Coordinates of C-alpha atoms in Angstrom, one line a residue:
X1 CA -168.0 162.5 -52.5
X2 CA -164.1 163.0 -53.6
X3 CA -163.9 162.0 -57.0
X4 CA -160.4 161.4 -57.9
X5 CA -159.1 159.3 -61.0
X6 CA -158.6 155.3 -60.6
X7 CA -155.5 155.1 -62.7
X8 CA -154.7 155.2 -66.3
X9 CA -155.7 151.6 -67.1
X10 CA -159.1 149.8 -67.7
X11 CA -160.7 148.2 -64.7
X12 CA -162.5 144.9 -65.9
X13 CA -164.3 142.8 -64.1
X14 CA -165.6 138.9 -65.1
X15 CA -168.2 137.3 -62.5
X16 CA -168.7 133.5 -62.8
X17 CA -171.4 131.9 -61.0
X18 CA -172.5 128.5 -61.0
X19 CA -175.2 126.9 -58.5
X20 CA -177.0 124.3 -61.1
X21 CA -175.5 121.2 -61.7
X22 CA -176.1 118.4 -64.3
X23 CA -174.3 115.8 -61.8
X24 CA -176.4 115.1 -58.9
X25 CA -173.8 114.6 -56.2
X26 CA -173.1 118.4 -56.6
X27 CA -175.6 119.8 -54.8
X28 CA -177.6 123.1 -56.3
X29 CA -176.3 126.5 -54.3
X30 CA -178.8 128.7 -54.0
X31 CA -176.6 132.5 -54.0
X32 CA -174.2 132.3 -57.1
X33 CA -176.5 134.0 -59.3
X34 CA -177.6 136.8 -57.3
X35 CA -174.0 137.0 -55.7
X36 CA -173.1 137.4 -59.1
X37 CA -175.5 140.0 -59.9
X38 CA -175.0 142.0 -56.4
X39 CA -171.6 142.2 -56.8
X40 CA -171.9 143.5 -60.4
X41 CA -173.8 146.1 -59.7
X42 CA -171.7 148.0 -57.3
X43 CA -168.7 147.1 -59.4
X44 CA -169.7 148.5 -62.3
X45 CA -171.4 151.9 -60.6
X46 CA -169.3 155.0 -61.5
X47 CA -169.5 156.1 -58.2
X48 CA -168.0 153.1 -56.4
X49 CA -165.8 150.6 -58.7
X50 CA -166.0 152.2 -62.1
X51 CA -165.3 148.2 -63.5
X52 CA -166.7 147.0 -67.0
X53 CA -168.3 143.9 -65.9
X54 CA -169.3 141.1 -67.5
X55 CA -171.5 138.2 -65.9
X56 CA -171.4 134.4 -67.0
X57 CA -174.0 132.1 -65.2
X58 CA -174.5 128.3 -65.2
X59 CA -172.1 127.6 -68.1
X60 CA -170.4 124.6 -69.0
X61 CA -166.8 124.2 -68.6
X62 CA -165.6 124.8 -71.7
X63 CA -167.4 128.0 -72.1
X64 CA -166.5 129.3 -69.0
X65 CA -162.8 128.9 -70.2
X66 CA -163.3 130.8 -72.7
X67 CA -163.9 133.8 -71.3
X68 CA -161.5 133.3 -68.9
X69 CA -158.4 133.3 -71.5
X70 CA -160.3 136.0 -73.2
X71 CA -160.7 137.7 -70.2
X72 CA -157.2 137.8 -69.4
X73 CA -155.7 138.4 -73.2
X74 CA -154.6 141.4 -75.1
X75 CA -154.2 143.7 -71.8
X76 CA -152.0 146.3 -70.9
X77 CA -149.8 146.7 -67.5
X78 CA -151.5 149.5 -66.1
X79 CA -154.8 147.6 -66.1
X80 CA -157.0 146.3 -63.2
X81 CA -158.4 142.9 -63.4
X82 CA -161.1 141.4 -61.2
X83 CA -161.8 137.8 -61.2
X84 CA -165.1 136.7 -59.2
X85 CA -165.8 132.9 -58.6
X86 CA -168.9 131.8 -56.8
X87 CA -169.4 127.9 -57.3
X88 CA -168.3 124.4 -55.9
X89 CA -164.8 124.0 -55.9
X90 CA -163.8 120.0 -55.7
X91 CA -160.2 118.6 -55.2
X92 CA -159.0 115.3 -57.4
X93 CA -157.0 112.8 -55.7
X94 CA -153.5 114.6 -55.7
X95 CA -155.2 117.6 -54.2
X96 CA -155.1 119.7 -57.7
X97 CA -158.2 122.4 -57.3
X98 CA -161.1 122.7 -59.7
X99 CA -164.0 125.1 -59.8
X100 CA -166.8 123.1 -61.2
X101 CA -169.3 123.8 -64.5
X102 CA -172.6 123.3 -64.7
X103 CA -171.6 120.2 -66.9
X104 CA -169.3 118.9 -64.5
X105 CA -168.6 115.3 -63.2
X106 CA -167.1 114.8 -60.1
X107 CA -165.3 112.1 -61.1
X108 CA -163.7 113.2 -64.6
X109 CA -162.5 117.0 -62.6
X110 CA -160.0 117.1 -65.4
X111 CA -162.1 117.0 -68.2
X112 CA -165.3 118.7 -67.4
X113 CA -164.2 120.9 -64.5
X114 CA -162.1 124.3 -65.0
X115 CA -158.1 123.4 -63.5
X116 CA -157.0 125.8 -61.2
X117 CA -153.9 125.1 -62.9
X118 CA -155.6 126.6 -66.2
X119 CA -156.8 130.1 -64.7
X120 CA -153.0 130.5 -63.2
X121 CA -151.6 130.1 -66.3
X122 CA -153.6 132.5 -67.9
X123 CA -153.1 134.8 -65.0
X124 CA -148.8 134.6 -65.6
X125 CA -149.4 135.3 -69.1
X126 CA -151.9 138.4 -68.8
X127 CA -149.6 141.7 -68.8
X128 CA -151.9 143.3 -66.3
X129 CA -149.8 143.4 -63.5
X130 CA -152.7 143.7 -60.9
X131 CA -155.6 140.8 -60.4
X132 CA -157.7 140.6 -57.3
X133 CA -159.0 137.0 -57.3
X134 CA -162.3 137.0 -55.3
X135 CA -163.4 133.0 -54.4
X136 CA -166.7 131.9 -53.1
X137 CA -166.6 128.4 -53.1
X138 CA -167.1 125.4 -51.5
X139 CA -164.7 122.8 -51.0
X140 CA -166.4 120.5 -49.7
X141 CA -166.6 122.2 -46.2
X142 CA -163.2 123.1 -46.5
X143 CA -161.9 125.9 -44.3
X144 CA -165.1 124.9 -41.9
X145 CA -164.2 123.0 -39.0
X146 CA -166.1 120.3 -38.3
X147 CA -167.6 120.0 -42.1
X148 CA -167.2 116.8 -44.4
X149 CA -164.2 117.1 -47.0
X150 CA -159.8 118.0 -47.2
X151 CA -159.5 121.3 -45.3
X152 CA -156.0 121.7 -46.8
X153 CA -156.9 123.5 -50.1
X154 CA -153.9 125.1 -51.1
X155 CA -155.1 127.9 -52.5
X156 CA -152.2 130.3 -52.4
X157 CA -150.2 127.1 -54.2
X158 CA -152.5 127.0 -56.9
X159 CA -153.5 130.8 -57.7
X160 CA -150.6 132.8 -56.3
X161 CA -148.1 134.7 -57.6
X162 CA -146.3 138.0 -58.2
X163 CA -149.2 141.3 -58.6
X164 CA -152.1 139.4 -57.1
X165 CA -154.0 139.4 -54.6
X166 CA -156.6 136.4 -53.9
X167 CA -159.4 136.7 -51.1
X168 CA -161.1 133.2 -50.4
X169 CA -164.2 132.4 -48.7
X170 CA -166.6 129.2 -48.4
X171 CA -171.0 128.2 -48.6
X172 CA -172.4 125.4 -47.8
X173 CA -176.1 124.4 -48.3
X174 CA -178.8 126.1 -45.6
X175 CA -181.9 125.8 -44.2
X176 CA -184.4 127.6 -42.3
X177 CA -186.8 127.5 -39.9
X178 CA -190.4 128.9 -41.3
X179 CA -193.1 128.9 -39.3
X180 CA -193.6 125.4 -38.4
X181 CA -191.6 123.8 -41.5
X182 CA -188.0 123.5 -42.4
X183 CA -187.6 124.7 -46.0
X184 CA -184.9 125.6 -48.9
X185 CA -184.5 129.3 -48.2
X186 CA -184.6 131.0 -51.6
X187 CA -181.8 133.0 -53.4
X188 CA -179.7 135.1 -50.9
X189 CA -175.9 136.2 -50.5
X190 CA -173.5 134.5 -49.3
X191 CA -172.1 135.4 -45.9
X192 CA -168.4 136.3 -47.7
X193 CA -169.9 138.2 -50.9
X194 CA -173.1 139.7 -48.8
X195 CA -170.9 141.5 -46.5
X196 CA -168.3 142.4 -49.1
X197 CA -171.1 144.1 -51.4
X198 CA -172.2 145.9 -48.8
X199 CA -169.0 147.1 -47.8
X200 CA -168.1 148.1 -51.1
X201 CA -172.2 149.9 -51.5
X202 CA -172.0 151.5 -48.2
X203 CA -168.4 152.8 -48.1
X204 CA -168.1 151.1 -44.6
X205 CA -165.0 149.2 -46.0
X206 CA -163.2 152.5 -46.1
X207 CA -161.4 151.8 -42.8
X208 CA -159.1 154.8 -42.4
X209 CA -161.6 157.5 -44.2
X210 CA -159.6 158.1 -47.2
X211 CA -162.3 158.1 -49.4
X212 CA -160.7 154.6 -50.9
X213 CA -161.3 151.2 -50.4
X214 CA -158.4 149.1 -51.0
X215 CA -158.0 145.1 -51.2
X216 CA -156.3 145.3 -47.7
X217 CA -158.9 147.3 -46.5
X218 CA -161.8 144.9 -48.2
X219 CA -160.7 142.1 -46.6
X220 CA -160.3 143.6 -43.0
X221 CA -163.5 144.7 -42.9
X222 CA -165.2 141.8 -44.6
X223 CA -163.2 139.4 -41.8
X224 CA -164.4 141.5 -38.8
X225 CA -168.2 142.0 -39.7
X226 CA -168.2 137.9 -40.5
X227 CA -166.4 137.9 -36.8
X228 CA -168.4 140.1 -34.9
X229 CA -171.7 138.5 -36.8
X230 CA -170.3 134.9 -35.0
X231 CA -170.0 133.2 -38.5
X232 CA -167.6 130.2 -38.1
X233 CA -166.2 130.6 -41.9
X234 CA -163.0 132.7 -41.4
X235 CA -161.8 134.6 -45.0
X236 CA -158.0 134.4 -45.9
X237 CA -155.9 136.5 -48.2
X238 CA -152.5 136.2 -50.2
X239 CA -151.1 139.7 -51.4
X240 CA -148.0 140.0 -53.6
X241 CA -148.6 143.8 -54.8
X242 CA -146.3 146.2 -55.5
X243 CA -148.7 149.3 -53.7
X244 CA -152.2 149.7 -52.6
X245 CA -155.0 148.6 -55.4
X246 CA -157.9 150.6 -54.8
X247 CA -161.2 148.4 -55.6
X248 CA -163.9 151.4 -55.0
X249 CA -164.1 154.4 -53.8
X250 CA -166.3 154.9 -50.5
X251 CA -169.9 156.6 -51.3
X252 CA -170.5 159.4 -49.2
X253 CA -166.8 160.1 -48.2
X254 CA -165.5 163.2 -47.0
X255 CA -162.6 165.2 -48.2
X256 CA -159.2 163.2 -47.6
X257 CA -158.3 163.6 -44.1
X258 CA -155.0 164.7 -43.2
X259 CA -152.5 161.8 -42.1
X260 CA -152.4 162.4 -38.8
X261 CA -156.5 162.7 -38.4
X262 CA -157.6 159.7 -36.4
X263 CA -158.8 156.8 -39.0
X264 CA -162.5 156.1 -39.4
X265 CA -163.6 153.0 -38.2
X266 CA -166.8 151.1 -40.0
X267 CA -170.8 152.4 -38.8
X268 CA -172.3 150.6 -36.2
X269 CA -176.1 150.8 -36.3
X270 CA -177.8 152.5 -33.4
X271 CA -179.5 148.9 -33.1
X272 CA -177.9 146.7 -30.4
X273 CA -175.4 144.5 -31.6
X274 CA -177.1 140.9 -32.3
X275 CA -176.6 138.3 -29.7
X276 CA -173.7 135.3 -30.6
X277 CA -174.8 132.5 -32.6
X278 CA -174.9 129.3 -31.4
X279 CA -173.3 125.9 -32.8
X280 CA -174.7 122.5 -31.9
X281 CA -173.4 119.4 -33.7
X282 CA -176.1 116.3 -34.3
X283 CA -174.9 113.2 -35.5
X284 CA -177.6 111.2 -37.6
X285 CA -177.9 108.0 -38.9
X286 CA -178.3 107.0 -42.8
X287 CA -181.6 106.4 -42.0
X288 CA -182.7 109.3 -40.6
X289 CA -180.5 111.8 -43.2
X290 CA -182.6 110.2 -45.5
X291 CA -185.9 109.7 -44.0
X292 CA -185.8 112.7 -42.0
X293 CA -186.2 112.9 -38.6
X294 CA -187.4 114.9 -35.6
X295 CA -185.0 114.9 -32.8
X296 CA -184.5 116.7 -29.8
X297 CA -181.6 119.0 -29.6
X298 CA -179.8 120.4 -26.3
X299 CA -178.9 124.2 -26.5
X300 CA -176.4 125.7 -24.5
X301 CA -177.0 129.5 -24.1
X302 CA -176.6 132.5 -22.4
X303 CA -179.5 134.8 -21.6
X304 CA -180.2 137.4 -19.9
X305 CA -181.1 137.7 -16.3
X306 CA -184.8 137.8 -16.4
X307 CA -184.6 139.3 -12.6
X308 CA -182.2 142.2 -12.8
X309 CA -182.3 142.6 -16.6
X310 CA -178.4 142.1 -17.1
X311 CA -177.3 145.0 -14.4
X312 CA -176.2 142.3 -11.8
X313 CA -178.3 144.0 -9.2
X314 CA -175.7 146.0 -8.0
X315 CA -177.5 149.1 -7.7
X316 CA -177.0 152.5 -6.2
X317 CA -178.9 152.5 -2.5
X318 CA -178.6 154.8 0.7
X319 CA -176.4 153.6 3.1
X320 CA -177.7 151.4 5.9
X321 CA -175.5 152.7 8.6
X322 CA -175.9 156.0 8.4
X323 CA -179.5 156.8 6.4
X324 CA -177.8 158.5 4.0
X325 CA -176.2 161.1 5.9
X326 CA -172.9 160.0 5.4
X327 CA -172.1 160.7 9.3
X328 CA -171.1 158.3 11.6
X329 CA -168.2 157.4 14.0
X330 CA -165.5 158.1 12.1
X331 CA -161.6 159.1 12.9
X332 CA -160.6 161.0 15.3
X333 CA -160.4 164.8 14.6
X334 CA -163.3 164.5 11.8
X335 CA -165.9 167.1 12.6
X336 CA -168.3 165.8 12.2
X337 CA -167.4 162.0 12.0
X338 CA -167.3 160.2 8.5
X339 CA -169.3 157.1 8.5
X340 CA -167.0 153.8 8.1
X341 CA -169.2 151.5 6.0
X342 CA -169.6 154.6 3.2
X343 CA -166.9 156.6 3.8
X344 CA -169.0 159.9 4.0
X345 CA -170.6 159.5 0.7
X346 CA -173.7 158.2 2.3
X347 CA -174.6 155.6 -0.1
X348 CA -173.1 152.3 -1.5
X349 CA -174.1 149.4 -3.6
X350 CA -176.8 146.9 -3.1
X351 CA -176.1 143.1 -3.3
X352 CA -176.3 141.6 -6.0
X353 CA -178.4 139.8 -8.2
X354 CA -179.9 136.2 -6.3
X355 CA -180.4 134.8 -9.5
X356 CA -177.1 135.7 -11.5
X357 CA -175.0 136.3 -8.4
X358 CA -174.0 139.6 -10.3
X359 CA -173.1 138.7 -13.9
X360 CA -176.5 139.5 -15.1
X361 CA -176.4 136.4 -17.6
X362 CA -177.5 133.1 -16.9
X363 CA -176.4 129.9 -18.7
X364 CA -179.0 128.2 -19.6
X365 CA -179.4 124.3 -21.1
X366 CA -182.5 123.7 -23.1
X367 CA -183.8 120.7 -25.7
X368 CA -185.1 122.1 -28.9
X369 CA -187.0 119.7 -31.1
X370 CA -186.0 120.1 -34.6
X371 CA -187.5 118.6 -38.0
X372 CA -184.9 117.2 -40.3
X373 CA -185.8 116.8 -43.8
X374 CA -185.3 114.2 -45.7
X375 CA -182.4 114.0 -48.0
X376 CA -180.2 116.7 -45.7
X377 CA -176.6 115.5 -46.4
X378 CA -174.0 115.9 -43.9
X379 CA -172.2 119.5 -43.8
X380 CA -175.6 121.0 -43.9
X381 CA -176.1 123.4 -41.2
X382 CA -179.9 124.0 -40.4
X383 CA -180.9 127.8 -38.9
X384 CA -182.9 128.3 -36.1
X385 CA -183.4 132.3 -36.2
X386 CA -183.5 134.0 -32.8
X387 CA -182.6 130.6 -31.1
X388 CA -178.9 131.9 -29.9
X389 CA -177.7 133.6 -26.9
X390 CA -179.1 137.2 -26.1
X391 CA -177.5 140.5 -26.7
X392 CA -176.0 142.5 -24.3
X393 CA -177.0 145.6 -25.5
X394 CA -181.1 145.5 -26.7
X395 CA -180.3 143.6 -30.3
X396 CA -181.9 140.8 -31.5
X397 CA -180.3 137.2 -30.0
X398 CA -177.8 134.9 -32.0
X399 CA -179.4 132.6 -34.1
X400 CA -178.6 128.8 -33.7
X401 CA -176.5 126.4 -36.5
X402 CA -177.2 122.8 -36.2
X403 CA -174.4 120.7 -38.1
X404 CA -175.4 117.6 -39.6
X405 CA -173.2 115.4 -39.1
X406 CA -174.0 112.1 -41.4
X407 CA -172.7 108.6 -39.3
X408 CA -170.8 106.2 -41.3
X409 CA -172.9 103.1 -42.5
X410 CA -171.9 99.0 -42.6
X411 CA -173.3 98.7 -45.5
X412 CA -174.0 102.1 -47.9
X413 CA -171.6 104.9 -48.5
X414 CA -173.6 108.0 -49.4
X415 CA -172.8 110.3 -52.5
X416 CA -175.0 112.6 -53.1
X417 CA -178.7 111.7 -53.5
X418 CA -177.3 108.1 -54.4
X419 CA -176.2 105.0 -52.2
X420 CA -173.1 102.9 -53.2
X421 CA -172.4 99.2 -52.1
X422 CA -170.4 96.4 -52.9
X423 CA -171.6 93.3 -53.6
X424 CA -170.2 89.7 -53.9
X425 CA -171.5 86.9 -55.9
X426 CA -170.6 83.3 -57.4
X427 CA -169.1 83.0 -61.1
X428 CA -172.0 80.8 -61.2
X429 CA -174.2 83.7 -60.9
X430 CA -172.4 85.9 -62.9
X431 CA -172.2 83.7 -66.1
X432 CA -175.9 82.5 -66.1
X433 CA -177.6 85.1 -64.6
X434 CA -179.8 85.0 -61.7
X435 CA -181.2 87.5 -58.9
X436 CA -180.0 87.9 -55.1
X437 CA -181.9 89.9 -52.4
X438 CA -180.2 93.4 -51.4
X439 CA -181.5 94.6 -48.0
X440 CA -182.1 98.4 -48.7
X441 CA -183.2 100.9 -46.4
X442 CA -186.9 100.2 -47.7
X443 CA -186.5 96.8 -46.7
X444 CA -185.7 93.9 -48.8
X445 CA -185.5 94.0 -53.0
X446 CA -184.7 92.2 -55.6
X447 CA -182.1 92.8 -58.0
X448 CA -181.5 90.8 -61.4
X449 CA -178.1 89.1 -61.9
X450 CA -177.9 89.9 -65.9
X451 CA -175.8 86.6 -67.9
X452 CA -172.7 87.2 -68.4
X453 CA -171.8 90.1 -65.5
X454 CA -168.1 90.8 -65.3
X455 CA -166.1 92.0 -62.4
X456 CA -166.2 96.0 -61.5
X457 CA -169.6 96.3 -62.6
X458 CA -171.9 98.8 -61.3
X459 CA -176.1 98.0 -61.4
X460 CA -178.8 100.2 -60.7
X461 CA -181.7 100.2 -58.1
X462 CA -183.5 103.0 -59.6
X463 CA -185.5 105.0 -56.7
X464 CA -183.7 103.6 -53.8
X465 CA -181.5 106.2 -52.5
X466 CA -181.7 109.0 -50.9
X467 CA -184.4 112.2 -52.1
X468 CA -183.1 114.4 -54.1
X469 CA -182.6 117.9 -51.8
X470 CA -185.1 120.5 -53.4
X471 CA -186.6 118.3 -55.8
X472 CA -189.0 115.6 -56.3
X473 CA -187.4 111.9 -56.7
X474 CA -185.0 110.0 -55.5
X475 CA -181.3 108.9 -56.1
X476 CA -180.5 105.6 -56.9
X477 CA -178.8 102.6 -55.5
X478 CA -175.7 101.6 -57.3
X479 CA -174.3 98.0 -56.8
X480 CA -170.4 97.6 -57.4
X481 CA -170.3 93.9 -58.4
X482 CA -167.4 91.7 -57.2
X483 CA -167.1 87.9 -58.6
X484 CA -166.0 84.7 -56.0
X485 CA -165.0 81.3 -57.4

């Protein structure tokens, strides 16, 4: 390994990572905490990162401020500063960003959540003059096409800045197929950090073989093996540096090469490379997101051709005119005579494949039948392993993505496990009390007009909404209460 000196400046690292939340329309994420603990550990190895690192899990909000302003105080210029963030990040109505705490309500972002706004100001009053900001959050499904929420998080607006580099990425909630049930998978990397620790543990994110791995570096690689692995979440970077910031050094690398020696592109696994994953959208009712549902799904796929294995069929065979002997009437003066139809070479290629017609892949349509669970909320993607197209080279196939995608309701408006709805009664009702029937998705209840009800009032049908993802119960159904004369 070359061992050479970082610089003359601490490298510090802080690794927040929230997945449980106290409010119930945040949804638990199941790879913060080992995300958090992967990341750590190649950080903080002397033989990779060399960083002091210091974890904070499920904290509230105010705790994990503190150590973010003490994090970033009392530091020198020459230091190196590495910010990790792996939670939910929510937006407020004028599109200000927030990274939520594990006592966080959505609605108050202001006063329970941690204000982008907040970790940039202690950012331009840190002397360090080099942070790498590493986010893992979820917006919503922002940055994911197709996925519920504002895809227009200004990230660069709200963290950039002069000597800092930030490298975003975005979860959302899976599933998995196993065996013949759909279940929570149980703690695993994210796609953005999983790749990047590995990276950064391998040395593979050493992309021209100088035995460093720099942020530009980092995020190359960590955008071309999400790429290449057919992951729809695409990473994005903002760099104001003044040079290269090395993050690690690569494990296993040679001697530095000289700057003319070609650069050193990434392993690749004697393994064939997997086949592409697939993405189908279904579009579900209310009803059936929180019932659950089996439904039957059409795949669109390419295999390979089962009859000439992917070569096309255009194989190597002895020449039909001539037997093979390459002889033949030819041109005059050609002793002996070339044959025409192989020009001498006594052999040519077959015809190809009947089935493919030569492309040695077939596209294929095919109805999967899928369980839905109940309580999947829309932005979910549900993974079917091995259920994408084929390799082309003897890997293991794609998997396939099914995006929920949650149709709007006349009545209910969905947030989180709970169901919202307006309803309208008489002043009558409202001073004196009474009940009215609500038609719920159970059928028909009751609810109980309390005397003296005001306008703007919220009430509570406790165990009518949608289950709760992971958990036993169910949400509620909350009734916004509007008065006629």
């Amino acid at each position: 390994m070359t061992d050479f000196a970082f610089g003359p400046g601490r490298r510090d690292a802080l690794l927040i990572a929230t997945g449980a939340y106290d409010d119930r329309t945040l949804s638990t994420l199941r790879s913060p905490g080992q995300d958090c603990a992967s990341l750590a550990g190649v950080l903080a190895d002397p033989g990779i990162g060399g960083f002091r690192t210091e974890q904070l899990k499920d904290a509230q909000a105010h705790q994990v401020m503190r150590a973010v302003e003490r994090f970033f105080m009392n530091r020198s210029r020459d230091d190196l500063l590495l910010l990790h963030i792996s939670c939910h990040g929510i937006k407020d109505d004028d599109g200000h960003l927030y990274f939520a705490a594990r006592d966080t309500d959505r609605d108050l972002p202001a006063s329970t959540a941690v204000p982008a706004a907040f970790l940039r100001e202690r950012m331009e009053r840190c002397r360090a003059r080099t942070v790498v900001v590493l986010l893992d959050c979820c917006y919503s499904g922002a940055f994911l096409p197709g996925a519920k929420g504002d895809d227009q998080v200004h990230v660069r607006d709200e963290l950039g800045g002069h000597g800092r580099a930030v490298l975003t990425a975005t979860n959302r909630i899976e599933y998995a197929w196993e065996g013949e049930h759909i279940e929570l998978k149980g703690p695993q990397p994210s796609p953005f950090t999983g790749v990047l620790v590995e990276g950064l543990r391998t040395g593979a994110a050493d992309l021209d073989g100088d035995g460093r791995i720099t942020v530009t570096e980092l995020y190359e690689y960590v955008y071309e093996t999400l790429h290449r692995a057919g992951v729809r979440q695409r990473p994005q970077m903002w760099v104001d540096l003044e040079y290269q910031v090395t993050v690690a050094q690569a494990v296993g690398a040679p001697e530095p090469v000289e700057p003319e020696a070609p650069l050193t592109q990434p392993t690749v696994s004697p393994r064939g490379q997997k086949g592409r994953d697939v993405f189908v959208r279904l579009e579900l009712t209310l009803v059936e997101t929180t019932r659950g549902a089996v439904k039957g799904v059409a795949v669109e796929r390419r295999i390979l051709c089962s009859t000439c294995h992917g070569l096309g069929g255009r194989t190597v065979e002895e020449c039909g005119s001539c037997h093979g002997s390459g002889s033949g009437r030819g041109n005059l003066g050609q002793h002996p005579p070339n044959c025409l139809a192989c020009d001498g070479t006594g052999w040519g290629l077959g015809p190809p494949c009947s089935e493919c017609a030569g492309n040695g892949w077939l596209d294929t349509v095919s109805t999967l039948t899928v369980e839905i669970p109940a309580g999947v909320e829309s932005g979910t993607h549900i993974q079917l392993a091995d259920e994408g197209d084929d390799s082309a080279d003897g890997g293991p196939p794609g998997d396939l993505y099914i995006d929920v995608v949650e149709l709007p309701h006349p009545v209910y408006q969905r947030v989180g496990d709970d169901l919202h709805r307006s309803l309208t009664i008489p002043a009558v009702t409202a001073r004196a009390g009474g009940t009215v029937e609500l038609k719920t998705l159970d059928g028909r209840r009751t609810l109980r007009i309390a005397p003296g009800t005001h306008e703007g009032q919220t009430l509570l049908l406790p165990g009518f909404g949608a289950p709760r993802s992971g958990a036993f119960g169910r949400g509620d159904i909350v009734v916004h209460v509007a008065i006629r004369d």
